[in-house]
Amino acid sequence: MKLKKNIAVSETGFLFDPNSGESFSLNETGKKILQFLKEEKSENQISEWFVKNYEVDQATFENNFNDFITVLQNFRITE
Amino acid sequence: MKEKLKYERPIITKINAGVTDKFGMRAKMPVISEIDGIPVKELINKYGSPSFILSEQTIRKTYNDAKRAFTTRYPNVQFAWSYKTNYMNAVCKIFHSEGSWAEVVSGFEYDKAISNGVPGNKIIFNGPDKSKEDLQKATNNGSYIHIDHFDELYDLLSIAETSEKRPKVAIRVNMDTGIFPQWDRFGFNYENGEAWNALNRIMMSKKLDLIGLHTHIGTYMMTPAPYGVAASKLAELAVRLERKFNHKIKYIDMGGGFASKNTLKGAYLPGKDTCPTFDQYAEAISNALINSELDPNEMPTLFLETGRALIDDAGYITGSVLANKRLADGRRSMIIDTGVNMLFTSFWYEHEIYPAKEVSSHSEDTTIYGPLCMNIDVIRSVIKFPLLQKGDHYVIKRIGAYNMTQWMQFITLRPKIILVDPEGKTHIIRENETNESLTSLEVIPEHLK
Ligand SMILES: Cc1ncc(COP(=O)(O)O)c(C=O)c1O
């Protein structure tokens, strides 16, 4: 899973895609995932981190994560 | 151990500069976390998912609101509970305890009313399907028989020949009230003279007691004006009967048809903002009767057979999310445990559905599917809905009318119906179906055993 190169994410969860000129807003969880994706962390690493720090079990997180990735693909934010 | 942070599922939404949604702002979806003070979670834990919930307090309050709207405008008013709208015995008994008679449209409903303790002379018997046995029984009990067609009139005349009691009858009249489509399949037509003809035959026969005039002009009537037209036409027939036969009828029955606050499919604005109030319907009907040529000293009783508008708001479905899914084009879909087989009215209403707890301020366009393995099983085709997780609870509002009578057993078993009484105690008023309760009706032929 790779983000497009020049995607910019602000501190406040605002995402700008210079390729399309479109903007998006992210909640805390979404912002964190985008940050990890930018750092090219694997799905496993991301999932572990969330399960350790948040009130969420692995199955729920992975389910939500996959759904989120599908949305990113639909918005053409990923490569 | 370190305390974990509260989790919210990841969300990304596109920002459409300058574009707001239909209502001008991004309204946060309200939550229904309890029904008459009882947490939804508790209801589901105790009675299963899904469950149908009815609020006795709301039934009584709605009934009294409707009654007040009419009794403050017209001298004598009598409601008759339309059984087909919701004939759970507990529901019927609530209406009867408030003073409602019973309005039934089949032998089955008739017997149900009798076993609910309604005296025969407080039952209105409508509909095109009354067997000769039904008519005989209704005659013996002094029930009000509303004749639908000439074949029924002849049946009644022959019953009158041999009965000790005279059948008490009214005719159902259909008419042009300015609405489209005009309901002309029930009763006798006003404009073409058929209704007047039927009344003449009844009077000439001298075998039946003609006591009333009935109409039911349609259902979910979105304006009160047609009721005014209909009431004037019935009043006119009553006045003609008096002139020609010196016969006074005892009542005018305006049927049902008041809209509930549900939103019809395709409507631009929500039903709760557009449907007339009881006061508006009452105003139209009372004005028409009072301004007619009916004798002001002996005004006929006004009967009302209001169904959906009296019970829709009292009913809820509580249930759980089964799964979330992305459709091929990326749209979000959510599968819940209530299907169209249980929510019959989803074919014509955009039912209001809410999460049972605060989940997230983000919502996304979502298609809500029922659990059936059938393409038609769609509860809402597009609704901005927060992202619930599997197992989260939802509440569907305003489902009290027609669902608990028109639901069907299909693929899954029908759940329990729970009544919340005014003290906040819950009661099972209909058990859930089981494999045994259903298969007990089946018979396997010897050669297949
Ligand atoms: C004769 C008659 N009366 C009353 C009703 C109740 O109508 P509503 O639920 O629209 O008030 C119906 C419903 O079809 C009906 O057929």
CSV table of C-alpha atoms in Angstrom, one decimal, chain B residues 49-433:
chain,number,residue,atom,x,y,z
B,49,SER,CA,-32.1,-8.5,18.1
B,50,PRO,CA,-34.1,-7.4,16.4
B,51,SER,CA,-37.2,-6.7,18.5
B,52,PHE,CA,-40.4,-4.6,17.9
B,53,ILE,CA,-41.0,-2.2,20.6
B,54,LEU,CA,-44.3,-0.3,21.3
B,55,SER,CA,-44.8,2.6,23.6
B,56,GLU,CA,-48.2,2.5,25.4
B,57,GLN,CA,-47.7,6.0,26.6
B,58,THR,CA,-47.3,7.2,23.0
B,59,ILE,CA,-50.4,5.3,21.8
B,60,ARG,CA,-52.5,6.8,24.6
B,61,LYS,CA,-51.1,10.3,24.0
B,62,THR,CA,-51.6,10.2,20.3
B,63,TYR,CA,-55.2,8.9,20.7
B,64,ASN,CA,-56.1,11.6,23.1
B,65,ASP,CA,-54.5,14.3,20.8
B,66,ALA,CA,-56.6,13.1,17.9
B,67,LYS,CA,-59.8,12.8,20.1
B,68,ARG,CA,-59.3,16.3,21.4
B,69,ALA,CA,-58.9,17.8,17.9
B,70,PHE,CA,-62.3,16.4,17.0
B,71,THR,CA,-64.3,16.7,20.2
B,72,THR,CA,-63.4,20.4,20.5
B,73,ARG,CA,-65.0,21.0,17.1
B,74,TYR,CA,-67.9,18.5,16.8
B,75,PRO,CA,-70.5,17.5,19.3
B,76,ASN,CA,-70.4,13.7,19.1
B,77,VAL,CA,-67.3,11.8,18.0
B,78,GLN,CA,-66.5,8.1,18.2
B,79,PHE,CA,-63.2,6.4,17.1
B,80,ALA,CA,-63.2,2.8,16.0
B,81,TRP,CA,-59.7,1.1,16.0
B,82,SER,CA,-58.8,-0.1,12.5
B,83,TYR,CA,-57.7,-3.7,13.4
B,84,LYS,CA,-55.7,-4.3,10.2
B,85,THR,CA,-53.3,-1.4,11.1
B,86,ASN,CA,-52.1,-3.3,14.2
B,87,TYR,CA,-54.2,-6.1,15.6
B,88,MET,CA,-51.9,-7.2,18.4
B,89,ASN,CA,-54.5,-7.9,21.1
B,90,ALA,CA,-52.6,-5.8,23.7
B,91,VAL,CA,-52.7,-2.9,21.2
B,92,CYS,CA,-56.4,-3.3,20.5
B,93,LYS,CA,-57.1,-3.4,24.2
B,94,ILE,CA,-55.3,-0.1,24.8
B,95,PHE,CA,-57.5,1.5,22.2
B,96,HIS,CA,-60.6,-0.1,23.6
B,97,SER,CA,-59.7,1.0,27.1
B,98,GLU,CA,-59.6,4.6,25.8
B,99,GLY,CA,-63.1,4.2,24.4
B,100,SER,CA,-62.4,3.1,20.9
B,101,TRP,CA,-64.8,0.7,19.1
B,102,ALA,CA,-63.4,-1.9,16.7
B,103,GLU,CA,-63.3,-1.6,12.9
B,104,VAL,CA,-62.8,-4.9,11.2
B,105,VAL,CA,-62.6,-6.1,7.6
B,106,SER,CA,-62.8,-9.9,7.9
B,107,GLY,CA,-64.3,-12.8,9.9
B,108,PHE,CA,-60.9,-13.3,11.5
B,109,GLU,CA,-60.7,-9.7,12.6
B,110,TYR,CA,-64.3,-9.8,13.7
B,111,ASP,CA,-63.7,-12.8,16.0
B,112,LYS,CA,-60.5,-11.1,17.3
B,113,ALA,CA,-62.6,-8.1,18.3
B,114,ILE,CA,-65.1,-10.3,20.1
B,115,SER,CA,-62.4,-12.2,22.0
B,116,ASN,CA,-60.9,-8.8,23.0
B,117,GLY,CA,-64.2,-8.2,24.8
B,118,VAL,CA,-65.7,-5.7,22.4
B,119,PRO,CA,-69.5,-5.9,22.5
B,120,GLY,CA,-71.0,-6.8,19.1
B,121,ASN,CA,-72.8,-3.5,18.9
B,122,LYS,CA,-69.5,-1.7,19.1
B,123,ILE,CA,-68.0,-3.4,16.0
B,124,ILE,CA,-68.0,-1.8,12.6
B,125,PHE,CA,-67.7,-4.5,9.9
B,126,ASN,CA,-66.2,-3.2,6.7
B,127,GLY,CA,-64.6,-4.7,3.6
B,128,PRO,CA,-65.6,-6.6,0.5
B,129,ASP,CA,-65.1,-10.1,2.1
B,130,LYS,CA,-67.9,-11.0,4.5
B,131,SER,CA,-69.2,-14.5,4.2
B,132,LYS,CA,-72.9,-15.3,4.8
B,133,GLU,CA,-71.9,-16.8,8.2
B,134,ASP,CA,-70.0,-13.6,9.0
B,135,LEU,CA,-73.1,-11.5,8.1
B,136,GLN,CA,-75.4,-13.7,10.1
B,137,LYS,CA,-73.1,-13.4,13.2
B,138,ALA,CA,-72.8,-9.7,12.8
B,139,THR,CA,-76.6,-9.4,12.5
B,140,ASN,CA,-77.2,-11.5,15.6
B,141,ASN,CA,-74.7,-9.4,17.5
B,142,GLY,CA,-76.1,-6.0,16.4
B,143,SER,CA,-72.8,-5.0,14.7
B,144,TYR,CA,-72.7,-2.2,12.2
B,145,ILE,CA,-72.4,-3.8,8.8
B,146,HIS,CA,-71.0,-1.5,6.1
B,147,ILE,CA,-72.2,-2.8,2.8
B,148,ASP,CA,-69.6,-2.9,0.0
B,149,HIS,CA,-71.5,-4.1,-3.0
B,150,PHE,CA,-75.0,-5.2,-4.2
B,151,ASP,CA,-74.2,-9.0,-3.8
B,152,GLU,CA,-73.7,-8.3,-0.1
B,153,LEU,CA,-76.9,-6.3,0.0
B,154,TYR,CA,-78.8,-9.3,-1.4
B,155,ASP,CA,-77.1,-11.6,1.1
B,156,LEU,CA,-78.3,-9.3,3.9
B,157,LEU,CA,-81.8,-9.2,2.6
B,158,SER,CA,-82.0,-12.9,2.6
B,159,ILE,CA,-80.6,-13.1,6.1
B,160,ALA,CA,-83.1,-10.6,7.2
B,161,GLU,CA,-85.9,-12.9,6.0
B,162,THR,CA,-85.1,-15.5,8.5
B,163,SER,CA,-83.4,-13.6,11.4
B,164,GLU,CA,-85.1,-12.4,14.5
B,165,LYS,CA,-82.9,-9.3,14.4
B,166,ARG,CA,-82.9,-6.7,11.7
B,167,PRO,CA,-79.4,-6.2,10.2
B,168,LYS,CA,-78.0,-2.7,11.1
B,169,VAL,CA,-76.4,-1.4,8.0
B,170,ALA,CA,-74.6,1.5,6.4
B,171,ILE,CA,-73.2,1.7,2.9
B,172,ARG,CA,-69.7,2.5,1.9
B,173,VAL,CA,-69.6,5.4,-0.6
B,174,ASN,CA,-66.7,6.1,-3.0
B,175,MET,CA,-66.5,9.5,-4.7
B,176,ASP,CA,-64.4,12.1,-6.4
B,177,THR,CA,-62.8,14.3,-3.7
B,178,GLY,CA,-60.3,15.8,-6.1
B,179,ILE,CA,-57.5,13.4,-5.3
B,180,PHE,CA,-55.8,11.1,-7.7
B,181,PRO,CA,-56.1,8.2,-8.0
B,182,GLN,CA,-59.7,8.1,-7.0
B,183,TRP,CA,-60.5,5.0,-4.9
B,184,ASP,CA,-63.5,3.5,-6.6
B,185,ARG,CA,-63.2,-0.2,-6.0
B,186,PHE,CA,-64.9,-0.2,-2.6
B,187,GLY,CA,-68.5,0.7,-2.0
B,188,PHE,CA,-71.0,2.5,-4.2
B,189,ASN,CA,-70.2,5.5,-6.3
B,190,TYR,CA,-71.6,8.9,-5.4
B,191,GLU,CA,-71.3,10.7,-8.7
B,192,ASN,CA,-72.9,8.2,-10.9
B,193,GLY,CA,-75.9,7.7,-8.6
B,194,GLU,CA,-75.1,4.2,-7.5
B,195,ALA,CA,-74.9,5.1,-3.8
B,196,TRP,CA,-78.3,6.9,-4.0
B,197,ASN,CA,-79.7,3.8,-5.8
B,198,ALA,CA,-78.4,1.5,-3.0
B,199,LEU,CA,-79.8,3.7,-0.3
B,200,ASN,CA,-83.2,3.6,-2.0
B,201,ARG,CA,-83.2,-0.1,-2.3
B,202,ILE,CA,-82.4,-0.5,1.4
B,203,MET,CA,-85.1,1.9,2.4
B,204,MET,CA,-87.7,0.3,0.1
B,205,SER,CA,-86.9,-3.2,1.3
B,206,LYS,CA,-87.9,-2.2,4.8
B,207,LYS,CA,-85.9,-5.2,6.1
B,208,LEU,CA,-82.7,-3.5,7.0
B,209,ASP,CA,-82.0,-0.7,9.6
B,210,LEU,CA,-80.1,2.0,7.7
B,211,ILE,CA,-78.1,3.7,10.4
B,212,GLY,CA,-75.1,5.3,8.8
B,213,LEU,CA,-73.1,6.4,5.8
B,214,HIS,CA,-69.4,5.5,5.4
B,215,THR,CA,-66.5,6.4,3.3
B,216,HIS,CA,-62.7,5.9,3.3
B,217,ILE,CA,-61.3,8.1,0.7
B,218,GLY,CA,-57.7,6.9,0.7
B,219,THR,CA,-54.7,6.5,2.9
B,220,TYR,CA,-51.9,8.8,3.8
B,221,MET,CA,-53.9,11.8,2.6
B,222,MET,CA,-51.5,14.7,2.5
B,223,THR,CA,-54.1,17.5,2.5
B,224,PRO,CA,-57.2,17.9,4.6
B,225,ALA,CA,-59.4,19.4,1.9
B,226,PRO,CA,-60.6,16.2,0.3
B,227,TYR,CA,-62.1,15.2,3.7
B,228,GLY,CA,-64.2,18.4,3.6
B,229,VAL,CA,-65.5,17.4,0.1
B,230,ALA,CA,-66.3,13.9,1.2
B,231,ALA,CA,-68.1,15.0,4.4
B,232,SER,CA,-70.2,17.4,2.4
B,233,LYS,CA,-71.2,14.6,0.0
B,234,LEU,CA,-72.2,12.2,2.7
B,235,ALA,CA,-74.1,15.0,4.5
B,236,GLU,CA,-75.9,15.6,1.3
B,237,LEU,CA,-77.0,12.0,1.0
B,238,ALA,CA,-78.2,12.1,4.6
B,239,VAL,CA,-80.3,15.2,3.9
B,240,ARG,CA,-81.8,13.5,0.8
B,241,LEU,CA,-82.7,10.4,2.9
B,242,GLU,CA,-84.5,12.6,5.4
B,243,ARG,CA,-86.4,14.5,2.7
B,244,LYS,CA,-87.5,11.5,0.8
B,245,PHE,CA,-88.0,8.9,3.5
B,246,ASN,CA,-88.2,11.1,6.6
B,247,HIS,CA,-85.4,8.9,7.9
B,248,LYS,CA,-82.5,10.1,10.0
B,249,ILE,CA,-79.2,8.3,9.9
B,250,LYS,CA,-77.3,8.0,13.2
B,251,TYR,CA,-73.8,8.5,12.0
B,252,ILE,CA,-71.4,9.5,9.3
B,253,ASP,CA,-68.2,7.5,9.2
B,254,MET,CA,-65.2,9.2,7.6
B,255,GLY,CA,-63.0,6.2,7.6
B,256,GLY,CA,-59.2,6.5,8.1
B,257,GLY,CA,-56.4,7.9,5.9
B,258,PHE,CA,-54.8,10.6,8.0
B,259,ALA,CA,-51.0,10.8,7.1
B,260,SER,CA,-48.5,9.7,9.8
B,261,LYS,CA,-45.3,11.6,10.2
B,262,ASN,CA,-43.3,9.2,8.0
B,263,THR,CA,-41.7,10.4,4.8
B,264,LEU,CA,-42.9,9.0,1.6
B,265,LYS,CA,-40.3,7.8,-0.9
B,266,GLY,CA,-39.3,10.5,-3.3
B,267,ALA,CA,-40.7,13.3,-1.1
B,268,TYR,CA,-38.3,16.2,-0.8
B,269,LEU,CA,-39.2,17.3,2.7
B,270,PRO,CA,-39.6,15.0,5.7
B,271,GLY,CA,-43.2,13.9,6.5
B,272,LYS,CA,-43.0,15.4,10.0
B,273,ASP,CA,-42.8,18.9,8.4
B,274,THR,CA,-45.4,18.4,5.7
B,275,CYS,CA,-48.2,16.2,7.0
B,276,PRO,CA,-51.4,17.9,8.3
B,277,THR,CA,-52.1,17.9,12.0
B,278,PHE,CA,-55.2,16.2,13.6
B,279,ASP,CA,-56.5,19.8,14.1
B,280,GLN,CA,-56.4,20.5,10.3
B,281,TYR,CA,-58.2,17.3,9.4
B,282,ALA,CA,-60.8,17.9,12.2
B,283,GLU,CA,-61.3,21.4,11.0
B,284,ALA,CA,-62.0,20.3,7.4
B,285,ILE,CA,-64.5,17.6,8.4
B,286,SER,CA,-66.3,19.5,11.2
B,287,ASN,CA,-66.7,22.6,9.1
B,288,ALA,CA,-68.2,20.6,6.2
B,289,LEU,CA,-70.7,18.8,8.5
B,290,ILE,CA,-71.6,21.9,10.5
B,291,ASN,CA,-72.1,24.0,7.4
B,292,SER,CA,-74.2,21.3,5.7
B,293,GLU,CA,-78.0,21.2,5.8
B,294,LEU,CA,-78.0,18.5,8.5
B,295,ASP,CA,-80.4,19.3,11.3
B,296,PRO,CA,-78.3,21.1,13.9
B,297,ASN,CA,-80.3,19.7,16.7
B,298,GLU,CA,-79.7,16.1,15.8
B,299,MET,CA,-76.3,16.0,14.2
B,300,PRO,CA,-75.1,12.4,13.3
B,301,THR,CA,-72.3,11.0,15.3
B,302,LEU,CA,-69.0,11.3,13.6
B,303,PHE,CA,-67.1,8.0,13.4
B,304,LEU,CA,-63.4,7.9,12.6
B,305,GLU,CA,-61.4,4.8,11.7
B,306,THR,CA,-58.0,6.4,11.9
B,307,GLY,CA,-55.3,3.8,11.7
B,308,ARG,CA,-51.7,4.7,10.8
B,309,ALA,CA,-51.7,8.2,12.3
B,310,LEU,CA,-52.6,6.8,15.7
B,311,ILE,CA,-50.0,4.0,16.0
B,312,ASP,CA,-47.1,4.7,13.7
B,313,ASP,CA,-45.2,6.9,16.2
B,314,ALA,CA,-45.6,4.4,19.0
B,315,GLY,CA,-43.6,1.7,17.2
B,316,TYR,CA,-39.8,1.1,17.0
B,317,ILE,CA,-37.5,-1.6,15.8
B,318,THR,CA,-34.3,-2.1,17.8
B,319,GLY,CA,-31.6,-4.2,16.2
B,320,SER,CA,-28.0,-4.7,15.3
B,321,VAL,CA,-25.6,-4.2,12.5
B,322,LEU,CA,-24.6,-7.4,10.9
B,323,ALA,CA,-21.8,-6.2,8.6
B,324,ASN,CA,-20.4,-3.3,6.6
B,325,LYS,CA,-19.3,-3.7,3.0
B,326,ARG,CA,-18.0,-1.6,0.1
B,327,LEU,CA,-20.0,-1.9,-3.1
B,328,ALA,CA,-18.0,-2.2,-6.4
B,329,ASP,CA,-18.1,1.5,-7.0
B,330,GLY,CA,-16.8,2.3,-3.5
B,331,ARG,CA,-20.2,3.2,-2.0
B,332,ARG,CA,-20.6,2.1,1.6
B,333,SER,CA,-23.3,-0.4,2.5
B,334,MET,CA,-24.4,-1.6,5.9
B,335,ILE,CA,-26.3,-4.8,6.5
B,336,ILE,CA,-28.8,-4.8,9.4
B,337,ASP,CA,-30.9,-7.6,10.9
B,338,THR,CA,-34.2,-6.2,9.9
B,339,GLY,CA,-35.4,-7.0,6.4
B,340,VAL,CA,-38.2,-5.8,4.2
B,341,ASN,CA,-40.2,-8.9,5.2
B,342,MET,CA,-40.5,-7.4,8.6
B,343,LEU,CA,-40.6,-3.8,7.6
B,344,PHE,CA,-43.3,-4.0,5.0
B,345,THR,CA,-43.7,-0.2,5.0
B,346,SER,CA,-40.2,0.3,3.7
B,347,PHE,CA,-41.6,-0.2,0.2
B,348,TRP,CA,-43.3,3.2,0.5
B,349,TYR,CA,-41.5,5.1,3.3
B,350,GLU,CA,-38.0,6.4,3.8
B,351,HIS,CA,-37.9,5.1,7.3
B,352,GLU,CA,-36.0,7.0,9.9
B,353,ILE,CA,-33.1,5.0,11.3
B,354,TYR,CA,-30.7,6.2,14.0
B,355,PRO,CA,-27.7,4.8,15.8
B,356,ALA,CA,-28.4,3.8,19.4
B,357,LYS,CA,-25.3,5.4,20.7
B,358,GLU,CA,-22.9,8.2,19.8
B,359,VAL,CA,-20.3,6.8,17.5
B,360,SER,CA,-18.8,9.5,15.3
B,361,SER,CA,-19.6,12.8,14.0
B,362,HIS,CA,-18.7,11.7,10.5
B,363,SER,CA,-21.3,10.2,8.3
B,364,GLU,CA,-21.1,8.8,4.8
B,365,ASP,CA,-23.7,8.1,2.1
B,366,THR,CA,-24.7,4.6,2.9
B,367,THR,CA,-27.1,2.0,1.5
B,368,ILE,CA,-28.8,0.0,4.3
B,369,TYR,CA,-29.6,-3.6,3.4
B,370,GLY,CA,-31.7,-6.1,5.3
B,371,PRO,CA,-30.3,-9.6,6.0
B,372,LEU,CA,-32.3,-11.5,3.3
B,373,CYS,CA,-30.4,-13.1,0.4
B,374,MET,CA,-32.6,-11.1,-2.0
B,375,ASN,CA,-31.9,-8.1,-4.1
B,376,ILE,CA,-35.0,-6.3,-3.1
B,377,ASP,CA,-34.0,-6.2,0.5
B,378,VAL,CA,-33.2,-2.5,0.8
B,379,ILE,CA,-34.2,-0.5,3.9
B,380,ARG,CA,-32.7,2.8,2.7
B,381,SER,CA,-31.1,3.2,-0.7
B,382,VAL,CA,-29.1,6.3,0.3
B,383,ILE,CA,-28.8,7.9,3.7
B,384,LYS,CA,-26.0,9.9,5.3
B,385,PHE,CA,-25.2,7.6,8.2
B,386,PRO,CA,-22.4,7.4,10.7
B,387,LEU,CA,-20.1,4.4,10.4
B,388,LEU,CA,-21.4,1.8,12.8
B,389,GLN,CA,-19.4,-1.4,13.6
B,390,LYS,CA,-20.7,-4.9,13.4
B,391,GLY,CA,-22.8,-5.5,16.5
B,392,ASP,CA,-23.6,-1.8,17.1
B,393,HIS,CA,-27.3,-1.1,17.7
B,394,TYR,CA,-29.7,0.9,15.6
B,395,VAL,CA,-33.3,2.1,16.1
B,396,ILE,CA,-35.9,2.4,13.3
B,397,LYS,CA,-38.6,4.9,14.2
B,398,ARG,CA,-42.4,5.2,13.4
B,399,ILE,CA,-43.1,1.6,12.4
B,400,GLY,CA,-46.2,1.0,14.5
B,401,ALA,CA,-48.7,0.9,11.6
B,402,TYR,CA,-49.2,-2.1,9.2
B,403,ASN,CA,-45.8,-3.8,9.9
B,404,MET,CA,-47.0,-6.1,12.7
B,405,THR,CA,-49.9,-7.2,10.6
B,406,GLN,CA,-48.4,-7.3,7.1
B,407,TRP,CA,-44.9,-8.7,8.0
B,408,MET,CA,-44.2,-12.1,6.7
B,409,GLN,CA,-42.2,-15.1,7.8
B,410,PHE,CA,-39.5,-15.4,5.1
B,411,ILE,CA,-36.0,-16.8,5.4
B,412,THR,CA,-35.8,-15.7,9.1
B,413,LEU,CA,-38.2,-16.1,12.0
B,414,ARG,CA,-40.2,-13.1,13.2
B,415,PRO,CA,-39.0,-11.6,16.5
B,416,LYS,CA,-40.8,-10.6,19.7
B,417,ILE,CA,-43.0,-7.6,20.1
B,418,ILE,CA,-42.5,-5.8,23.4
B,419,LEU,CA,-44.8,-3.3,25.0
B,420,VAL,CA,-43.4,-0.6,27.3
B,421,ASP,CA,-46.2,0.3,29.8
B,422,PRO,CA,-46.6,3.9,31.2
B,423,GLU,CA,-44.7,2.9,34.3
B,424,GLY,CA,-41.7,1.9,32.2
B,425,LYS,CA,-42.2,-1.9,32.7
B,426,THR,CA,-41.7,-4.1,29.6
B,427,HIS,CA,-44.0,-6.9,28.5
B,428,ILE,CA,-43.7,-9.5,25.8
B,429,ILE,CA,-47.0,-9.1,23.8
B,430,ARG,CA,-46.0,-11.5,21.0
B,431,GLU,CA,-43.4,-14.2,21.3
B,432,ASN,CA,-40.8,-14.7,18.6
B,433,GLU,CA,-41.5,-17.6,16.2
